[in-house]
Short mmCIF file of the N, C-alpha and C atoms (twelve columns), coordinates in Angstrom:
data_MODEL
# 
_entry.id   MODEL 
# 
loop_
_atom_site.group_PDB 
_atom_site.id 
_atom_site.type_symbol 
_atom_site.label_atom_id 
_atom_site.label_alt_id 
_atom_site.label_comp_id 
_atom_site.label_asym_id 
_atom_site.label_seq_id 
_atom_site.Cartn_x 
_atom_site.Cartn_y 
_atom_site.Cartn_z 
_atom_site.pdbx_PDB_model_num 
ATOM 1   N N  . MET A 1   0.227   -1.539  0.327  1 
ATOM 2   C CA . MET A 1   -0.604  -0.156  0.113  1 
ATOM 3   C C  . MET A 1   1.024   1.482   0.156  1 
ATOM 4   N N  . ALA A 2   0.412   2.346   -0.656 1 
ATOM 5   C CA . ALA A 2   1.409   3.565   -0.952 1 
ATOM 6   C C  . ALA A 2   1.229   4.356   -0.012 1 
ATOM 7   N N  . LYS A 3   2.212   5.280   0.675  1 
ATOM 8   C CA . LYS A 3   2.467   6.061   2.171  1 
ATOM 9   C C  . LYS A 3   1.504   7.128   1.632  1 
ATOM 10  N N  . VAL A 4   0.789   8.240   2.265  1 
ATOM 11  C CA . VAL A 4   -0.277  8.940   1.608  1 
ATOM 12  C C  . VAL A 4   0.769   10.165  1.860  1 
ATOM 13  N N  . GLU A 5   0.579   10.898  1.859  1 
ATOM 14  C CA . GLU A 5   1.127   12.464  1.624  1 
ATOM 15  C C  . GLU A 5   0.497   13.185  2.555  1 
ATOM 16  N N  . TRP A 6   0.284   13.835  3.778  1 
ATOM 17  C CA . TRP A 6   -0.065  14.420  4.375  1 
ATOM 18  C C  . TRP A 6   0.316   16.597  4.379  1 
ATOM 19  N N  . PRO A 7   -1.192  17.227  4.636  1 
ATOM 20  C CA . PRO A 7   -0.048  17.913  4.079  1 
ATOM 21  C C  . PRO A 7   1.143   18.669  5.367  1 
ATOM 22  N N  . SER A 8   1.470   19.795  5.288  1 
ATOM 23  C CA . SER A 8   2.188   19.993  6.783  1 
ATOM 24  C C  . SER A 8   1.784   20.236  7.591  1 
ATOM 25  N N  . LEU A 9   2.339   20.305  8.621  1 
ATOM 26  C CA . LEU A 9   1.299   21.645  9.941  1 
ATOM 27  C C  . LEU A 9   2.407   22.231  10.250 1 
ATOM 28  N N  . PRO A 10  2.187   23.696  10.685 1 
ATOM 29  C CA . PRO A 10  2.884   24.891  11.014 1 
ATOM 30  C C  . PRO A 10  3.536   25.718  12.632 1 
ATOM 31  N N  . GLU A 11  4.219   25.184  11.864 1 
ATOM 32  C CA . GLU A 11  5.734   25.085  13.210 1 
ATOM 33  C C  . GLU A 11  4.814   25.923  14.394 1 
ATOM 34  N N  . GLU A 12  4.851   27.154  13.796 1 
ATOM 35  C CA . GLU A 12  3.843   27.904  15.316 1 
ATOM 36  C C  . GLU A 12  2.885   27.456  16.091 1 
ATOM 37  N N  . ALA A 13  2.072   26.259  15.612 1 
ATOM 38  C CA . ALA A 13  1.852   25.287  15.298 1 
ATOM 39  C C  . ALA A 13  1.211   23.996  16.845 1 
ATOM 40  N N  . LEU A 14  2.887   24.273  16.953 1 
ATOM 41  C CA . LEU A 14  3.219   23.405  17.557 1 
ATOM 42  C C  . LEU A 14  4.194   23.829  18.706 1 
ATOM 43  N N  . GLU A 15  4.333   22.030  19.826 1 
ATOM 44  C CA . GLU A 15  5.000   21.999  20.771 1 
ATOM 45  C C  . GLU A 15  5.473   21.115  21.540 1 
ATOM 46  N N  . GLU A 16  7.007   21.298  21.391 1 
ATOM 47  C CA . GLU A 16  7.678   19.280  21.617 1 
ATOM 48  C C  . GLU A 16  7.668   19.488  23.008 1 
ATOM 49  N N  . LYS A 17  8.209   18.402  23.758 1 
ATOM 50  C CA . LYS A 17  9.226   17.827  25.124 1 
ATOM 51  C C  . LYS A 17  9.468   17.273  24.666 1 
ATOM 52  N N  . PHE A 18  9.740   16.514  25.353 1 
ATOM 53  C CA . PHE A 18  11.201  15.336  25.788 1 
ATOM 54  C C  . PHE A 18  10.698  14.590  27.040 1 
ATOM 55  N N  . LEU A 19  10.747  13.126  27.017 1 
ATOM 56  C CA . LEU A 19  10.274  12.494  28.767 1 
ATOM 57  C C  . LEU A 19  11.128  11.449  28.300 1 
ATOM 58  N N  . ALA A 20  11.407  10.885  29.672 1 
ATOM 59  C CA . ALA A 20  12.113  9.641   29.167 1 
ATOM 60  C C  . ALA A 20  11.122  8.734   29.141 1 
ATOM 61  N N  . ALA A 21  10.978  7.560   28.167 1 
ATOM 62  C CA . ALA A 21  10.892  6.588   27.443 1 
ATOM 63  C C  . ALA A 21  10.715  5.389   28.442 1 
ATOM 64  N N  . THR A 22  9.663   4.849   28.012 1 
ATOM 65  C CA . THR A 22  9.674   3.572   29.294 1 
ATOM 66  C C  . THR A 22  10.588  2.526   28.344 1 
ATOM 67  N N  . GLY A 23  9.790   1.301   28.761 1 
ATOM 68  C CA . GLY A 23  10.617  -0.038  28.231 1 
ATOM 69  C C  . GLY A 23  11.653  -1.098  27.733 1 
ATOM 70  N N  . PRO A 24  12.415  -1.191  26.788 1 
ATOM 71  C CA . PRO A 24  13.065  -1.941  26.493 1 
ATOM 72  C C  . PRO A 24  14.776  -0.697  25.452 1 
ATOM 73  N N  . GLY A 25  15.587  -0.244  26.534 1 
ATOM 74  C CA . GLY A 25  16.760  0.214   25.788 1 
ATOM 75  C C  . GLY A 25  17.922  0.664   27.065 1 
ATOM 76  N N  . GLY A 26  18.162  0.005   28.258 1 
ATOM 77  C CA . GLY A 26  19.117  -0.668  28.806 1 
ATOM 78  C C  . GLY A 26  19.570  0.522   29.446 1 
ATOM 79  N N  . GLN A 27  20.129  0.744   29.835 1 
ATOM 80  C CA . GLN A 27  21.149  2.806   30.170 1 
ATOM 81  C C  . GLN A 27  19.887  3.628   29.959 1 
ATOM 82  N N  . ASN A 28  20.358  3.038   28.554 1 
ATOM 83  C CA . ASN A 28  19.680  4.547   27.467 1 
ATOM 84  C C  . ASN A 28  18.496  4.766   28.176 1 
ATOM 85  N N  . VAL A 29  17.072  4.530   28.328 1 
ATOM 86  C CA . VAL A 29  16.651  4.916   28.884 1 
ATOM 87  C C  . VAL A 29  16.260  5.260   30.429 1 
ATOM 88  N N  . ASN A 30  17.112  5.130   30.617 1 
ATOM 89  C CA . ASN A 30  17.484  6.319   31.214 1 
ATOM 90  C C  . ASN A 30  18.024  7.183   32.060 1 
ATOM 91  N N  . LYS A 31  19.070  7.414   30.999 1 
ATOM 92  C CA . LYS A 31  19.919  8.587   30.491 1 
ATOM 93  C C  . LYS A 31  19.371  8.973   30.569 1 
ATOM 94  N N  . VAL A 32  18.542  8.627   28.242 1 
ATOM 95  C CA . VAL A 32  18.318  10.033  27.753 1 
ATOM 96  C C  . VAL A 32  16.420  9.817   27.557 1 
ATOM 97  N N  . ALA A 33  16.551  11.559  27.384 1 
ATOM 98  C CA . ALA A 33  15.225  11.773  26.844 1 
ATOM 99  C C  . ALA A 33  14.332  11.183  25.374 1 
ATOM 100 N N  . THR A 34  14.037  10.420  25.341 1 
ATOM 101 C CA . THR A 34  13.719  10.240  23.989 1 
ATOM 102 C C  . THR A 34  12.492  10.114  23.469 1 
ATOM 103 N N  . ALA A 35  11.557  9.280   24.404 1 
ATOM 104 C CA . ALA A 35  9.889   10.253  24.277 1 
ATOM 105 C C  . ALA A 35  10.078  10.797  23.291 1 
ATOM 106 N N  . VAL A 36  8.547   11.529  23.443 1 
ATOM 107 C CA . VAL A 36  8.244   12.712  22.091 1 
ATOM 108 C C  . VAL A 36  7.353   13.305  23.051 1 
ATOM 109 N N  . GLN A 37  6.053   14.029  23.041 1 
ATOM 110 C CA . GLN A 37  5.415   13.955  23.356 1 
ATOM 111 C C  . GLN A 37  5.070   15.387  22.187 1 
ATOM 112 N N  . LEU A 38  4.090   15.786  21.688 1 
ATOM 113 C CA . LEU A 38  3.803   16.414  20.662 1 
ATOM 114 C C  . LEU A 38  2.459   17.394  20.685 1 
ATOM 115 N N  . ARG A 39  2.071   18.467  21.148 1 
ATOM 116 C CA . ARG A 39  1.354   18.490  21.910 1 
ATOM 117 C C  . ARG A 39  1.058   19.782  19.421 1 
ATOM 118 N N  . LEU A 40  -0.822  19.680  20.235 1 
ATOM 119 C CA . LEU A 40  -0.726  20.419  18.808 1 
ATOM 120 C C  . LEU A 40  -1.724  21.609  18.616 1 
ATOM 121 N N  . ASP A 41  -1.988  22.949  18.552 1 
ATOM 122 C CA . ASP A 41  -3.197  24.166  19.539 1 
ATOM 123 C C  . ASP A 41  -3.536  24.044  17.830 1 
ATOM 124 N N  . VAL A 42  -4.402  23.256  18.303 1 
ATOM 125 C CA . VAL A 42  -6.357  23.601  16.860 1 
ATOM 126 C C  . VAL A 42  -6.507  24.139  16.567 1 
ATOM 127 N N  . PHE A 43  -6.212  25.127  17.420 1 
ATOM 128 C CA . PHE A 43  -7.535  26.479  17.063 1 
ATOM 129 C C  . PHE A 43  -6.403  27.681  16.319 1 
ATOM 130 N N  . ALA A 44  -5.227  26.873  15.841 1 
ATOM 131 C CA . ALA A 44  -3.803  28.015  15.451 1 
ATOM 132 C C  . ALA A 44  -3.661  27.593  13.545 1 
ATOM 133 N N  . LEU A 45  -4.263  26.247  13.641 1 
ATOM 134 C CA . LEU A 45  -4.920  25.750  12.474 1 
ATOM 135 C C  . LEU A 45  -6.153  26.476  11.437 1 
ATOM 136 N N  . GLY A 46  -7.000  27.202  12.333 1 
ATOM 137 C CA . GLY A 46  -7.369  28.278  11.555 1 
ATOM 138 C C  . GLY A 46  -8.856  26.948  10.113 1 
ATOM 139 N N  . LEU A 47  -9.347  25.993  10.930 1 
ATOM 140 C CA . LEU A 47  -9.577  24.956  10.198 1 
ATOM 141 C C  . LEU A 47  -11.534 25.587  10.062 1 
ATOM 142 N N  . HIS A 48  -12.024 24.747  9.061  1 
ATOM 143 C CA . HIS A 48  -13.799 24.776  8.621  1 
ATOM 144 C C  . HIS A 48  -14.158 23.941  10.190 1 
ATOM 145 N N  . PRO A 49  -15.338 24.538  10.118 1 
ATOM 146 C CA . PRO A 49  -16.461 23.822  11.541 1 
ATOM 147 C C  . PRO A 49  -15.754 22.117  11.104 1 
ATOM 148 N N  . GLU A 50  -16.451 22.109  9.801  1 
ATOM 149 C CA . GLU A 50  -17.297 20.181  9.915  1 
ATOM 150 C C  . GLU A 50  -15.335 19.788  10.432 1 
ATOM 151 N N  . VAL A 51  -14.972 20.880  9.506  1 
ATOM 152 C CA . VAL A 51  -12.895 19.789  10.317 1 
ATOM 153 C C  . VAL A 51  -12.881 19.554  11.343 1 
ATOM 154 N N  . TYR A 52  -13.422 21.229  11.683 1 
ATOM 155 C CA . TYR A 52  -12.607 21.027  13.604 1 
ATOM 156 C C  . TYR A 52  -13.709 20.033  13.699 1 
ATOM 157 N N  . ALA A 53  -15.399 19.958  13.540 1 
ATOM 158 C CA . ALA A 53  -15.621 18.216  14.908 1 
ATOM 159 C C  . ALA A 53  -14.944 17.312  14.746 1 
ATOM 160 N N  . ARG A 54  -15.220 17.177  12.701 1 
ATOM 161 C CA . ARG A 54  -14.605 15.171  12.637 1 
ATOM 162 C C  . ARG A 54  -12.787 14.924  12.968 1 
ATOM 163 N N  . LEU A 55  -12.258 15.948  13.845 1 
ATOM 164 C CA . LEU A 55  -11.532 16.210  14.535 1 
ATOM 165 C C  . LEU A 55  -11.281 15.900  15.225 1 
ATOM 166 N N  . LYS A 56  -12.200 16.794  15.912 1 
ATOM 167 C CA . LYS A 56  -11.941 16.250  17.404 1 
ATOM 168 C C  . LYS A 56  -13.439 14.723  17.344 1 
ATOM 169 N N  . ALA A 57  -13.768 13.883  16.850 1 
ATOM 170 C CA . ALA A 57  -14.094 12.604  16.904 1 
ATOM 171 C C  . ALA A 57  -12.376 11.637  16.551 1 
ATOM 172 N N  . LEU A 58  -12.112 12.533  15.910 1 
ATOM 173 C CA . LEU A 58  -11.381 11.507  15.565 1 
ATOM 174 C C  . LEU A 58  -10.103 11.634  16.973 1 
ATOM 175 N N  . ALA A 59  -9.606  13.147  17.844 1 
ATOM 176 C CA . ALA A 59  -8.710  12.314  17.919 1 
ATOM 177 C C  . ALA A 59  -8.814  11.489  19.673 1 
ATOM 178 N N  . GLY A 60  -10.018 11.644  19.872 1 
ATOM 179 C CA . GLY A 60  -10.589 11.172  21.090 1 
ATOM 180 C C  . GLY A 60  -10.752 11.824  21.876 1 
ATOM 181 N N  . SER A 61  -10.142 10.494  22.822 1 
ATOM 182 C CA . SER A 61  -8.773  11.104  24.621 1 
ATOM 183 C C  . SER A 61  -7.456  11.690  24.487 1 
ATOM 184 N N  . ARG A 62  -7.404  11.925  23.327 1 
ATOM 185 C CA . ARG A 62  -6.057  13.308  23.166 1 
ATOM 186 C C  . ARG A 62  -6.437  15.103  23.836 1 
ATOM 187 N N  . TRP A 63  -7.579  14.377  22.829 1 
ATOM 188 C CA . TRP A 63  -8.112  15.955  22.768 1 
ATOM 189 C C  . TRP A 63  -7.955  16.794  24.132 1 
ATOM 190 N N  . THR A 64  -7.340  17.602  25.056 1 
ATOM 191 C CA . THR A 64  -6.936  18.846  26.191 1 
ATOM 192 C C  . THR A 64  -8.446  19.657  25.969 1 
ATOM 193 N N  . LYS A 65  -9.111  20.373  27.043 1 
ATOM 194 C CA . LYS A 65  -10.051 20.786  27.298 1 
ATOM 195 C C  . LYS A 65  -9.383  21.742  26.258 1 
ATOM 196 N N  . GLU A 66  -8.667  22.267  26.821 1 
ATOM 197 C CA . GLU A 66  -7.439  24.017  26.564 1 
ATOM 198 C C  . GLU A 66  -7.463  23.426  24.248 1 
ATOM 199 N N  . GLY A 67  -7.869  22.641  23.589 1 
ATOM 200 C CA . GLY A 67  -7.953  22.651  22.721 1 
ATOM 201 C C  . GLY A 67  -6.948  23.021  21.431 1 
ATOM 202 N N  . GLU A 68  -6.153  21.102  22.430 1 
ATOM 203 C CA . GLU A 68  -5.208  20.808  22.248 1 
ATOM 204 C C  . GLU A 68  -5.077  19.307  22.091 1 
ATOM 205 N N  . ILE A 69  -4.324  18.375  20.762 1 
ATOM 206 C CA . ILE A 69  -4.242  17.550  20.415 1 
ATOM 207 C C  . ILE A 69  -3.076  17.188  20.907 1 
ATOM 208 N N  . VAL A 70  -2.151  15.925  21.746 1 
ATOM 209 C CA . VAL A 70  -1.616  15.120  22.634 1 
ATOM 210 C C  . VAL A 70  -1.469  14.102  22.094 1 
ATOM 211 N N  . VAL A 71  0.451   13.693  20.942 1 
ATOM 212 C CA . VAL A 71  0.251   12.536  20.285 1 
ATOM 213 C C  . VAL A 71  1.897   12.163  21.206 1 
ATOM 214 N N  . THR A 72  2.061   10.836  21.704 1 
ATOM 215 C CA . THR A 72  3.058   10.985  22.466 1 
ATOM 216 C C  . THR A 72  3.728   9.564   21.816 1 
ATOM 217 N N  . ALA A 73  5.167   9.370   21.333 1 
ATOM 218 C CA . ALA A 73  6.279   8.475   20.235 1 
ATOM 219 C C  . ALA A 73  6.688   8.307   21.025 1 
ATOM 220 N N  . ARG A 74  7.122   6.692   21.453 1 
ATOM 221 C CA . ARG A 74  8.025   6.050   22.975 1 
ATOM 222 C C  . ARG A 74  8.641   4.876   21.763 1 
ATOM 223 N N  . ALA A 75  7.827   4.950   20.944 1 
ATOM 224 C CA . ALA A 75  8.373   3.157   20.032 1 
ATOM 225 C C  . ALA A 75  9.866   3.259   20.109 1 
ATOM 226 N N  . HIS A 76  10.256  3.805   19.582 1 
ATOM 227 C CA . HIS A 76  12.448  4.056   18.750 1 
ATOM 228 C C  . HIS A 76  12.778  4.672   20.074 1 
ATOM 229 N N  . ARG A 77  14.171  3.761   19.975 1 
ATOM 230 C CA . ARG A 77  15.756  4.247   21.180 1 
ATOM 231 C C  . ARG A 77  15.842  6.046   20.587 1 
ATOM 232 N N  . MET A 78  16.094  6.516   19.398 1 
ATOM 233 C CA . MET A 78  17.315  7.892   18.881 1 
ATOM 234 C C  . MET A 78  15.595  8.667   19.197 1 
ATOM 235 N N  . GLN A 79  15.827  10.084  19.698 1 
ATOM 236 C CA . GLN A 79  15.424  11.051  19.176 1 
ATOM 237 C C  . GLN A 79  14.235  12.096  18.209 1 
ATOM 238 N N  . GLU A 80  14.808  11.811  17.485 1 
ATOM 239 C CA . GLU A 80  14.817  11.882  16.148 1 
ATOM 240 C C  . GLU A 80  13.629  11.221  15.629 1 
ATOM 241 N N  . ALA A 81  14.391  9.323   15.704 1 
ATOM 242 C CA . ALA A 81  12.904  9.343   14.602 1 
ATOM 243 C C  . ALA A 81  11.560  8.818   15.633 1 
ATOM 244 N N  . ASN A 82  11.902  9.367   17.168 1 
ATOM 245 C CA . ASN A 82  10.153  9.948   17.775 1 
ATOM 246 C C  . ASN A 82  9.494   10.410  17.172 1 
ATOM 247 N N  . ARG A 83  10.651  11.995  17.335 1 
ATOM 248 C CA . ARG A 83  9.779   13.037  16.193 1 
ATOM 249 C C  . ARG A 83  10.020  12.408  15.325 1 
ATOM 250 N N  . GLN A 84  9.977   12.157  15.003 1 
ATOM 251 C CA . GLN A 84  9.626   12.536  13.088 1 
ATOM 252 C C  . GLN A 84  8.127   11.291  12.923 1 
ATOM 253 N N  . GLU A 85  7.614   10.500  14.325 1 
ATOM 254 C CA . GLU A 85  6.309   9.601   13.997 1 
ATOM 255 C C  . GLU A 85  6.128   10.634  14.391 1 
ATOM 256 N N  . ALA A 86  6.314   11.181  16.135 1 
ATOM 257 C CA . ALA A 86  5.149   11.729  16.345 1 
ATOM 258 C C  . ALA A 86  4.758   13.005  15.160 1 
ATOM 259 N N  . ARG A 87  5.375   13.377  14.705 1 
ATOM 260 C CA . ARG A 87  4.941   14.718  13.682 1 
ATOM 261 C C  . ARG A 87  4.446   13.494  12.296 1 
ATOM 262 N N  . GLU A 88  4.808   13.033  11.594 1 
ATOM 263 C CA . GLU A 88  3.511   12.308  10.889 1 
ATOM 264 C C  . GLU A 88  2.342   11.689  11.733 1 
ATOM 265 N N  . ARG A 89  2.367   10.921  12.719 1 
ATOM 266 C CA . ARG A 89  0.420   10.715  13.396 1 
ATOM 267 C C  . ARG A 89  -0.729  11.510  14.034 1 
ATOM 268 N N  . LEU A 90  0.266   13.050  14.074 1 
ATOM 269 C CA . LEU A 90  -0.094  14.191  13.817 1 
ATOM 270 C C  . LEU A 90  -1.019  14.578  12.295 1 
ATOM 271 N N  . ALA A 91  -0.444  14.387  11.560 1 
ATOM 272 C CA . ALA A 91  -0.183  15.154  10.442 1 
ATOM 273 C C  . ALA A 91  -1.286  13.461  9.449  1 
ATOM 274 N N  . GLU A 92  -1.089  12.914  9.891  1 
ATOM 275 C CA . GLU A 92  -2.172  11.453  9.420  1 
ATOM 276 C C  . GLU A 92  -3.908  11.773  10.495 1 
ATOM 277 N N  . LEU A 93  -3.450  12.505  11.229 1 
ATOM 278 C CA . LEU A 93  -4.849  12.280  11.825 1 
ATOM 279 C C  . LEU A 93  -5.479  13.724  11.082 1 
ATOM 280 N N  . VAL A 94  -4.648  14.941  11.148 1 
ATOM 281 C CA . VAL A 94  -5.474  16.351  10.744 1 
ATOM 282 C C  . VAL A 94  -5.703  16.489  9.203  1 
ATOM 283 N N  . GLY A 95  -4.835  15.544  8.707  1 
ATOM 284 C CA . GLY A 95  -5.668  14.795  7.278  1 
ATOM 285 C C  . GLY A 95  -6.411  14.090  6.861  1 
ATOM 286 N N  . LYS A 96  -6.756  13.300  8.350  1 
ATOM 287 C CA . LYS A 96  -8.506  12.365  8.193  1 
ATOM 288 C C  . LYS A 96  -9.342  13.226  8.560  1 
ATOM 289 N N  . ALA A 97  -9.581  13.521  8.758  1 
ATOM 290 C CA . ALA A 97  -10.790 14.827  9.360  1 
ATOM 291 C C  . ALA A 97  -10.204 15.908  8.088  1 
ATOM 292 N N  . HIS A 98  -9.234  16.827  7.451  1 
ATOM 293 C CA . HIS A 98  -9.972  17.197  6.169  1 
ATOM 294 C C  . HIS A 98  -10.666 15.813  5.028  1 
ATOM 295 N N  . LEU A 99  -10.844 14.140  5.024  1 
ATOM 296 C CA . LEU A 99  -11.566 13.941  4.118  1 
ATOM 297 C C  . LEU A 99  -13.051 14.325  4.970  1 
ATOM 298 N N  . ARG A 100 -13.488 13.704  3.428  1 
ATOM 299 C CA . ARG A 100 -15.689 14.540  4.007  1 
ATOM 300 C C  . ARG A 100 -15.653 13.721  4.191  1 
ATOM 301 N N  . PRO A 101 -17.008 11.915  4.880  1 
ATOM 302 C CA . PRO A 101 -17.325 11.362  4.756  1 
ATOM 303 C C  . PRO A 101 -18.458 11.167  3.686  1 
ATOM 304 N N  . VAL A 102 -18.257 9.297   2.885  1 
ATOM 305 C CA . VAL A 102 -19.055 9.784   1.562  1 
ATOM 306 C C  . VAL A 102 -20.530 9.143   2.029  1 
ATOM 307 N N  . LYS A 103 -21.658 10.530  1.564  1 
ATOM 308 C CA . LYS A 103 -22.749 9.911   1.849  1 
ATOM 309 C C  . LYS A 103 -23.387 8.966   1.574  1 
ATOM 310 N N  . ARG A 104 -23.829 7.900   1.679  1 
ATOM 311 C CA . ARG A 104 -24.915 6.512   1.131  1 
ATOM 312 C C  . ARG A 104 -25.838 6.758   0.025  1 
ATOM 313 N N  . ARG A 105 -26.408 6.649   -0.264 1 
ATOM 314 C CA . ARG A 105 -27.461 6.948   -1.414 1 
ATOM 315 C C  . ARG A 105 -28.499 5.360   -0.854 1 
ATOM 316 N N  . ALA A 106 -29.238 6.240   -0.409 1 
ATOM 317 C CA . ALA A 106 -30.125 5.143   -0.532 1 
ATOM 318 C C  . ALA A 106 -31.466 4.270   -2.404 1 
ATOM 319 N N  . THR A 107 -31.129 3.247   -1.837 1 
ATOM 320 C CA . THR A 107 -31.453 1.917   -2.575 1 
ATOM 321 C C  . THR A 107 -32.639 1.452   -2.439 1 
ATOM 322 N N  . LYS A 108 -33.520 1.894   -3.619 1 
ATOM 323 C CA . LYS A 108 -34.560 0.445   -2.849 1 
ATOM 324 C C  . LYS A 108 -34.924 -0.909  -4.099 1 
ATOM 325 N N  . PRO A 109 -34.982 -2.243  -4.027 1 
ATOM 326 C CA . PRO A 109 -34.419 -3.404  -4.130 1 
ATOM 327 C C  . PRO A 109 -36.144 -3.194  -6.048 1 
ATOM 328 N N  . SER A 110 -35.667 -4.329  -6.720 1 
ATOM 329 C CA . SER A 110 -36.240 -4.027  -8.002 1 
ATOM 330 C C  . SER A 110 -37.656 -4.735  -7.836 1 
ATOM 331 N N  . LYS A 111 -38.758 -4.384  -8.551 1 
ATOM 332 C CA . LYS A 111 -39.510 -5.245  -8.375 1 
ATOM 333 C C  . LYS A 111 -39.066 -6.971  -8.578 1 
ATOM 334 N N  . ALA A 112 -38.979 -6.807  -9.089 1 
ATOM 335 C CA . ALA A 112 -38.011 -8.735  -9.925 1 
ATOM 336 C C  . ALA A 112 -37.260 -8.972  -8.273 1 
ATOM 337 N N  . ALA A 113 -36.625 -8.688  -7.899 1 
ATOM 338 C CA . ALA A 113 -35.669 -8.911  -6.352 1 
ATOM 339 C C  . ALA A 113 -37.199 -8.731  -5.287 1 
ATOM 340 N N  . LYS A 114 -37.736 -7.511  -4.891 1 
ATOM 341 C CA . LYS A 114 -38.930 -8.891  -4.523 1 
ATOM 342 C C  . LYS A 114 -39.893 -10.024 -4.940 1 
ATOM 343 N N  . ALA A 115 -40.945 -9.678  -6.092 1 
ATOM 344 C CA . ALA A 115 -40.910 -11.028 -6.210 1 
ATOM 345 C C  . ALA A 115 -40.114 -12.316 -5.857 1 
ATOM 346 N N  . LYS A 116 -39.157 -12.002 -6.192 1 
ATOM 347 C CA . LYS A 116 -38.291 -13.299 -5.449 1 
ATOM 348 C C  . LYS A 116 -38.122 -13.742 -3.886 1 
ATOM 349 N N  . ARG A 117 -38.412 -12.404 -3.516 1 
ATOM 350 C CA . ARG A 117 -38.455 -12.885 -1.982 1 
ATOM 351 C C  . ARG A 117 -39.707 -12.977 -1.860 1 
ATOM 352 N N  . VAL A 118 -40.636 -12.709 -1.854 1 
ATOM 353 C CA . VAL A 118 -41.975 -13.320 -2.201 1 
ATOM 354 C C  . VAL A 118 -41.672 -15.100 -2.509 1 
ATOM 355 N N  . ASP A 119 -41.739 -14.801 -3.623 1 
ATOM 356 C CA . ASP A 119 -41.883 -16.489 -3.469 1 
ATOM 357 C C  . ASP A 119 -41.121 -17.211 -2.529 1 
ATOM 358 N N  . GLU A 120 -39.869 -17.558 -2.483 1 
ATOM 359 C CA . GLU A 120 -39.111 -17.872 -1.275 1 
ATOM 360 C C  . GLU A 120 -39.889 -17.877 -0.443 1 
ATOM 361 N N  . LYS A 121 -40.285 -16.416 0.482  1 
ATOM 362 C CA . LYS A 121 -40.676 -16.612 1.361  1 
ATOM 363 C C  . LYS A 121 -42.446 -18.160 1.776  1 
ATOM 364 N N  . LYS A 122 -43.360 -17.938 0.053  1 
ATOM 365 C CA . LYS A 122 -44.612 -18.397 0.349  1 
ATOM 366 C C  . LYS A 122 -43.994 -20.251 0.533  1 
ATOM 367 N N  . GLY A 123 -42.925 -20.337 -0.985 1 
ATOM 368 C CA . GLY A 123 -41.814 -21.721 -0.588 1 
ATOM 369 C C  . GLY A 123 -41.456 -22.193 1.127  1 
ATOM 370 N N  . ARG A 124 -41.350 -21.239 1.345  1 
ATOM 371 C CA . ARG A 124 -40.741 -21.973 3.252  1 
ATOM 372 C C  . ARG A 124 -41.754 -21.799 4.095  1 
ATOM 373 N N  . GLY A 125 -42.783 -21.387 3.883  1 
ATOM 374 C CA . GLY A 125 -44.018 -21.243 4.398  1 
ATOM 375 C C  . GLY A 125 -44.874 -22.676 4.081  1 
ATOM 376 N N  . ALA A 126 -44.721 -23.604 2.534  1 
ATOM 377 C CA . ALA A 126 -45.522 -24.206 2.319  1 
ATOM 378 C C  . ALA A 126 -44.107 -25.878 2.738  1 
ATOM 379 N N  . VAL A 127 -43.565 -25.432 3.224  1 
ATOM 380 C CA . VAL A 127 -42.028 -26.320 3.561  1 
ATOM 381 C C  . VAL A 127 -42.625 -26.681 5.182  1 
ATOM 382 N N  . LYS A 128 -43.573 -25.827 6.107  1 
ATOM 383 C CA . LYS A 128 -43.757 -26.205 7.377  1 
ATOM 384 C C  . LYS A 128 -44.712 -26.363 7.535  1 
ATOM 385 N N  . ALA A 129 -45.584 -25.471 6.573  1 
ATOM 386 C CA . ALA A 129 -47.163 -26.564 6.713  1 
ATOM 387 C C  . ALA A 129 -47.254 -27.982 6.521  1 
ATOM 388 N N  . ALA A 130 -46.205 -28.184 5.087  1 
ATOM 389 C CA . ALA A 130 -45.717 -29.639 5.046  1 
ATOM 390 C C  . ALA A 130 -45.513 -30.400 6.200  1 
ATOM 391 N N  . ARG A 131 -44.908 -30.032 7.141  1 
ATOM 392 C CA . ARG A 131 -45.070 -30.924 8.468  1 
ATOM 393 C C  . ARG A 131 -45.999 -31.097 9.657  1 
ATOM 394 N N  . GLY A 132 -46.521 -30.360 8.876  1 
ATOM 395 C CA . GLY A 132 -47.959 -30.279 10.593 1 
ATOM 396 C C  . GLY A 132 -48.609 -32.496 10.746 1 
ATOM 397 N N  . LYS A 133 -49.460 -31.777 11.421 1 
ATOM 398 C CA . LYS A 133 -50.077 -33.865 11.762 1 
ATOM 399 C C  . LYS A 133 -49.765 -34.155 10.048 1 
ATOM 400 N N  . VAL A 134 -50.339 -35.519 10.868 1 
ATOM 401 C CA . VAL A 134 -50.364 -36.186 9.277  1 
ATOM 402 C C  . VAL A 134 -52.129 -36.711 9.046  1 
ATOM 403 N N  . ARG A 135 -53.175 -36.950 8.661  1 
ATOM 404 C CA . ARG A 135 -54.867 -36.282 8.367  1 
ATOM 405 C C  . ARG A 135 -54.678 -38.071 7.797  1 
ATOM 406 N N  . LEU A 136 -55.757 -38.396 8.627  1 
ATOM 407 C CA . LEU A 136 -55.733 -40.178 7.873  1 
ATOM 408 C C  . LEU A 136 -57.327 -39.804 6.207  1 
ATOM 409 N N  . ASP A 137 -57.315 -39.457 6.556  1 
ATOM 410 C CA . ASP A 137 -59.174 -39.815 6.179  1 
ATOM 411 C C  . ASP A 137 -58.706 -39.270 4.485  1 
# 
């Protein structure tokens, strides 16, 4: 699957914070702050109200009361790799919010389909009716 190129986010809307990561990595984990916490000020983006609502729904618990989205990346041992991953995930989230969902078009079954369904129901009903008590007259 081809990787989708999402739009870049303005630097003035981002705030980075480096944290001590958890998990494997030996002494490196204890000494170096490799995990990245990236905060995006959503109001600085100037989004359309529909896009804003979709972004809020997509962000879920990552959305703060102050109108920021917080993404934390700690999968890699290197700070720069975590930084890049956090930016990609945030850009993907904003990019997905810009995609308008496809509206469902209401359809109705054809006359032939309705007739076929009724015939099948009648057939099943006849089979079930034939399972009744046996009459000896």
